[in-house]
GROMACS .gro file of C-alpha atoms in nm:
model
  184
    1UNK     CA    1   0.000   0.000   0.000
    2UNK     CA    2   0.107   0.348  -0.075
    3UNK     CA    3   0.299   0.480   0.229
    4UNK     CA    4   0.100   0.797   0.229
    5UNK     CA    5  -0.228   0.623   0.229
    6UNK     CA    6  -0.114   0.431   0.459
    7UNK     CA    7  -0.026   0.655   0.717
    8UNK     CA    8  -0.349   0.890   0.638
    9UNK     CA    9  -0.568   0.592   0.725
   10UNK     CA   10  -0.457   0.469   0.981
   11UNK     CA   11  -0.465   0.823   1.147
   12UNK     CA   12  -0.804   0.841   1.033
   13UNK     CA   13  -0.874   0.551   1.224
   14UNK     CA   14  -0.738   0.655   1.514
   15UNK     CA   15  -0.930   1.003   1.441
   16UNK     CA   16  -1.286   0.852   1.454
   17UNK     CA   17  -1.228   0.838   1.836
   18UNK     CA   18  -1.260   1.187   1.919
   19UNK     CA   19  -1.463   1.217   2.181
   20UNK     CA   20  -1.290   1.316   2.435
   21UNK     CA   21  -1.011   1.488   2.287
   22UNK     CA   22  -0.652   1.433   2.240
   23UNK     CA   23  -0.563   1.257   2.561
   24UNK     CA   24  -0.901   0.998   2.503
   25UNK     CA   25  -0.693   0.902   2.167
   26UNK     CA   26  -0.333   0.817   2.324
   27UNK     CA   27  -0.450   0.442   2.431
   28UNK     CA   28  -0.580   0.418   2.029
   29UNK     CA   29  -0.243   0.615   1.918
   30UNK     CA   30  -0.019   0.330   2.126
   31UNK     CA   31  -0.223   0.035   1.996
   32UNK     CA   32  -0.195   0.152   1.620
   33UNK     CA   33   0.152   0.311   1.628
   34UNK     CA   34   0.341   0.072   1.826
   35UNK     CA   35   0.175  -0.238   1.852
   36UNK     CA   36   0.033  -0.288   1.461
   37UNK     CA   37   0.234  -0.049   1.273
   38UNK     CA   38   0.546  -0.061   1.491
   39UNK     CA   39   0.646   0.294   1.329
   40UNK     CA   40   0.747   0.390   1.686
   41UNK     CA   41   0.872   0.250   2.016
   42UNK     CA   42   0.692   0.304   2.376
   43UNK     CA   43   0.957   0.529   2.461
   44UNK     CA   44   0.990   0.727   2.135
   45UNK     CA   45   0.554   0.731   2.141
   46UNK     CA   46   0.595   0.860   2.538
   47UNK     CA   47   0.830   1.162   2.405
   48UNK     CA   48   0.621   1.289   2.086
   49UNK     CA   49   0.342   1.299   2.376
   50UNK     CA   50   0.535   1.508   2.571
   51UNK     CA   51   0.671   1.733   2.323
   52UNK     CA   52   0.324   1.718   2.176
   53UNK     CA   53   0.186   1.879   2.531
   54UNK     CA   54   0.445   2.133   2.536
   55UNK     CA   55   0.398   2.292   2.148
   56UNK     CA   56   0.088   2.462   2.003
   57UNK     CA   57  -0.172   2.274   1.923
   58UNK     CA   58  -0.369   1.912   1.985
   59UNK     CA   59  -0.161   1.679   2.128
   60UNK     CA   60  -0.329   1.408   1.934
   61UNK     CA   61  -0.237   1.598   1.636
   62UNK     CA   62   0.092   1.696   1.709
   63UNK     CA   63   0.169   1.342   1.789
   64UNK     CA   64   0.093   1.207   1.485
   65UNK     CA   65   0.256   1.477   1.310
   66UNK     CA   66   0.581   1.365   1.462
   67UNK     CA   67   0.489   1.008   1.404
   68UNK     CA   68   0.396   1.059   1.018
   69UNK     CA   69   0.761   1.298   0.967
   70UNK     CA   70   0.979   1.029   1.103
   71UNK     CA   71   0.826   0.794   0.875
   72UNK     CA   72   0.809   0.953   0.554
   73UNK     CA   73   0.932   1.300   0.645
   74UNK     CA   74   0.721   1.633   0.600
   75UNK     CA   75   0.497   1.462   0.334
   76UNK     CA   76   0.413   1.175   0.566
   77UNK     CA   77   0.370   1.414   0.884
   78UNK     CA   78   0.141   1.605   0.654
   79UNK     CA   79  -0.062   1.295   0.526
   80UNK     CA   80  -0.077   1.190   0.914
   81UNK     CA   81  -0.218   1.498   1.021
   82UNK     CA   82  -0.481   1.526   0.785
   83UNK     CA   83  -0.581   1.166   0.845
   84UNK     CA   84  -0.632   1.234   1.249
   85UNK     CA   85  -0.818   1.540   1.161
   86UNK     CA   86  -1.027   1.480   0.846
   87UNK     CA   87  -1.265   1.258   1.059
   88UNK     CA   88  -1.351   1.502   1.301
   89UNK     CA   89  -1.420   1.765   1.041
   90UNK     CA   90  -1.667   1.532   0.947
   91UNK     CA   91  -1.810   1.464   1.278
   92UNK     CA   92  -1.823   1.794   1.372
   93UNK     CA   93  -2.020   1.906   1.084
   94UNK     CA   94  -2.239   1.661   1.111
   95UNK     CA   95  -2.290   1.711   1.541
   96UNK     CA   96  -2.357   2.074   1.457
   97UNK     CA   97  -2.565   2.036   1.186
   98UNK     CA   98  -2.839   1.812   1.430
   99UNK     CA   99  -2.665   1.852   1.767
  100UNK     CA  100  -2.910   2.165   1.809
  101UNK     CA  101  -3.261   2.045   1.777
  102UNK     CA  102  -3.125   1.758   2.051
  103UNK     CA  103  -2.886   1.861   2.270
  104UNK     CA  104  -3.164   1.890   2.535
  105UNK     CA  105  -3.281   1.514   2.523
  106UNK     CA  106  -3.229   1.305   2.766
  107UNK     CA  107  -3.120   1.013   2.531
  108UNK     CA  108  -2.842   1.307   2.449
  109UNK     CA  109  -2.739   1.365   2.785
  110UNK     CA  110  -2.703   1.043   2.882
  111UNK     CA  111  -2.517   0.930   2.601
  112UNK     CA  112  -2.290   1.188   2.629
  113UNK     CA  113  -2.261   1.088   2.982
  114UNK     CA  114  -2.171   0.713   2.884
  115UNK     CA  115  -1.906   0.841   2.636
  116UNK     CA  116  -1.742   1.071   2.888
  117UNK     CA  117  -1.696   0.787   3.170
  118UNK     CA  118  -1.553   0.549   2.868
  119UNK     CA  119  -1.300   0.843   2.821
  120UNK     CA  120  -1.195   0.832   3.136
  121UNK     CA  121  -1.120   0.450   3.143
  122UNK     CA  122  -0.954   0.525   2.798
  123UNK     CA  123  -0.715   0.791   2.963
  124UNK     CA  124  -0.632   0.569   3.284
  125UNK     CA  125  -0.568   0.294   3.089
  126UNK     CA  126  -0.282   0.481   2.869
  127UNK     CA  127  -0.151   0.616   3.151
  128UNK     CA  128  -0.081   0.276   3.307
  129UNK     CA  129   0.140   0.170   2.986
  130UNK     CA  130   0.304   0.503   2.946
  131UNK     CA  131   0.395   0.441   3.351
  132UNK     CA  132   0.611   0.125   3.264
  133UNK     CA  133   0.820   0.271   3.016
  134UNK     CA  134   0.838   0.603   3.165
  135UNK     CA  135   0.848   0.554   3.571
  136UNK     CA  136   1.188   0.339   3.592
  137UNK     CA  137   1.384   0.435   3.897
  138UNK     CA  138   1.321   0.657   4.223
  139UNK     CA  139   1.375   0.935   4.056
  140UNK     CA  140   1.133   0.918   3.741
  141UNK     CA  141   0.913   0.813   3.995
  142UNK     CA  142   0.931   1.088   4.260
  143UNK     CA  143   0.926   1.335   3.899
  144UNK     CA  144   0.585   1.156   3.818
  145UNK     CA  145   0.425   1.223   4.167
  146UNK     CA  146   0.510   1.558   4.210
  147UNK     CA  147   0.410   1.632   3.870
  148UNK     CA  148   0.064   1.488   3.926
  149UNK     CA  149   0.056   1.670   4.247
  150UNK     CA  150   0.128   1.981   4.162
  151UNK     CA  151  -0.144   1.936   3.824
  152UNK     CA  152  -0.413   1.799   4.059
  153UNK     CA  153  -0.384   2.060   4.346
  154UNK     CA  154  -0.286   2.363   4.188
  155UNK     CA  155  -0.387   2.347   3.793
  156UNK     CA  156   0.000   2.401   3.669
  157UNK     CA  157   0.056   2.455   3.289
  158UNK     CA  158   0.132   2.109   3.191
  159UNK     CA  159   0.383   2.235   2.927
  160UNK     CA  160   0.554   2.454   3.232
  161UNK     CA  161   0.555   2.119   3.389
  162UNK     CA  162   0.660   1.897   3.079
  163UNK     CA  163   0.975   2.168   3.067
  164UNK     CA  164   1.063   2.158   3.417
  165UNK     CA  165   1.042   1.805   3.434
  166UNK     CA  166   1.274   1.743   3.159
  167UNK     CA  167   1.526   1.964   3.289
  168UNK     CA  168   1.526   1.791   3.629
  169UNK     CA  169   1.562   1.503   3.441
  170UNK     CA  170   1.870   1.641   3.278
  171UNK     CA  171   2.000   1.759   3.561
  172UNK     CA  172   2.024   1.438   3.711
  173UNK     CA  173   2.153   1.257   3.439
  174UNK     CA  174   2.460   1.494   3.462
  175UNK     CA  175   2.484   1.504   3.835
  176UNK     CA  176   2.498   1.082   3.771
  177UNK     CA  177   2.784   1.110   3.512
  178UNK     CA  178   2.946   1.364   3.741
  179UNK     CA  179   2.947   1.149   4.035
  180UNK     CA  180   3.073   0.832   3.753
  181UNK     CA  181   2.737   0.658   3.838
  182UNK     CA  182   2.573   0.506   3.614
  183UNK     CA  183   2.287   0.771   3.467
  184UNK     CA  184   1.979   0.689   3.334
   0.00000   0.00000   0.00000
């Protein structure tokens, strides 16, 4: 199959899930990206998250941006793109073409209800295989509790916390190699 197509489709695929927005895609992202397609690893998927967080923009989106250039370069991160988003154009127009006459029913409500509680699972349940590859010693692990902390209690910017937490992480590194430890 043409590399192109290829890459637009399966984004598209992975675009049909939209409800619930960027982060309710990451599970769908990691199952296509990694698992099928193996285009990228846990650890490289992890870092176009966080990088994806951190720039303008959808993270959903951004991510497969990143995924689509390092396969086929700015061609491929443009036909990945358009494949996450062209389904939701579609959705969208569709929602707001009928959402008005029913976004008061109950059948509505509840629905939406449903789909935001499936989110939810969606989200926990990416987080739990990001944790493996990404919580690895004492320190990742302290890094991942304060960040969720500090997001939880006080609302921080997660791309403020996405750059602070990758400059700890540097730090350490270098304060390993300094001491001649081995650093992560």
């Amino acid at each position: 199959m043409n590399t192109y197509l290829d890459l637009f489709l399966t984004f598209a695929k992975v675009g049909v899930c939209t409800f619930g927005g960027g982060y309710a895609m990451l599970p769908i992202l990691q199952r296509e990206v990694v698992e099928k397609k193996g285009w990228a690893t846990d650890e490289e998927l992890t870092d176009y998250f966080a990088i994806g967080q951190c720039t303008p923009g959808i993270i959903a989106v951004n991510t497969a941006t990143f995924v689509g250039h390092k396969r086929n370069g700015v061609p491929g991160g443009i036909a990945a793109t358009l494949g996450l988003v062209f389904p939701s154009v579609v959705i969208i127009t569709i929602i707001a073409a009928f959402l008005r006459n029913f976004a008061d029913s109950p059948y509505v409500v509840h629905a939406f209800n449903g789909v935001r509680a499936c989110v939810c699972v969606l989200i926990v349940n990416a987080v739990l295989k990001l944790r493996k590859s990404s919580v690895i010693d004492l320190p990742t692990a302290v890094i991942f509790f304060t960040v969720f902390v500090l997001s939880a209690i006080w609302g921080i910017s997660p791309a403020i916390m996405v750059l602070a937490a990758g400059i700890i992480g540097l730090v350490l590194k270098l304060v390993g190699e300094k001491r001649g430890g081995k650093a992560a």
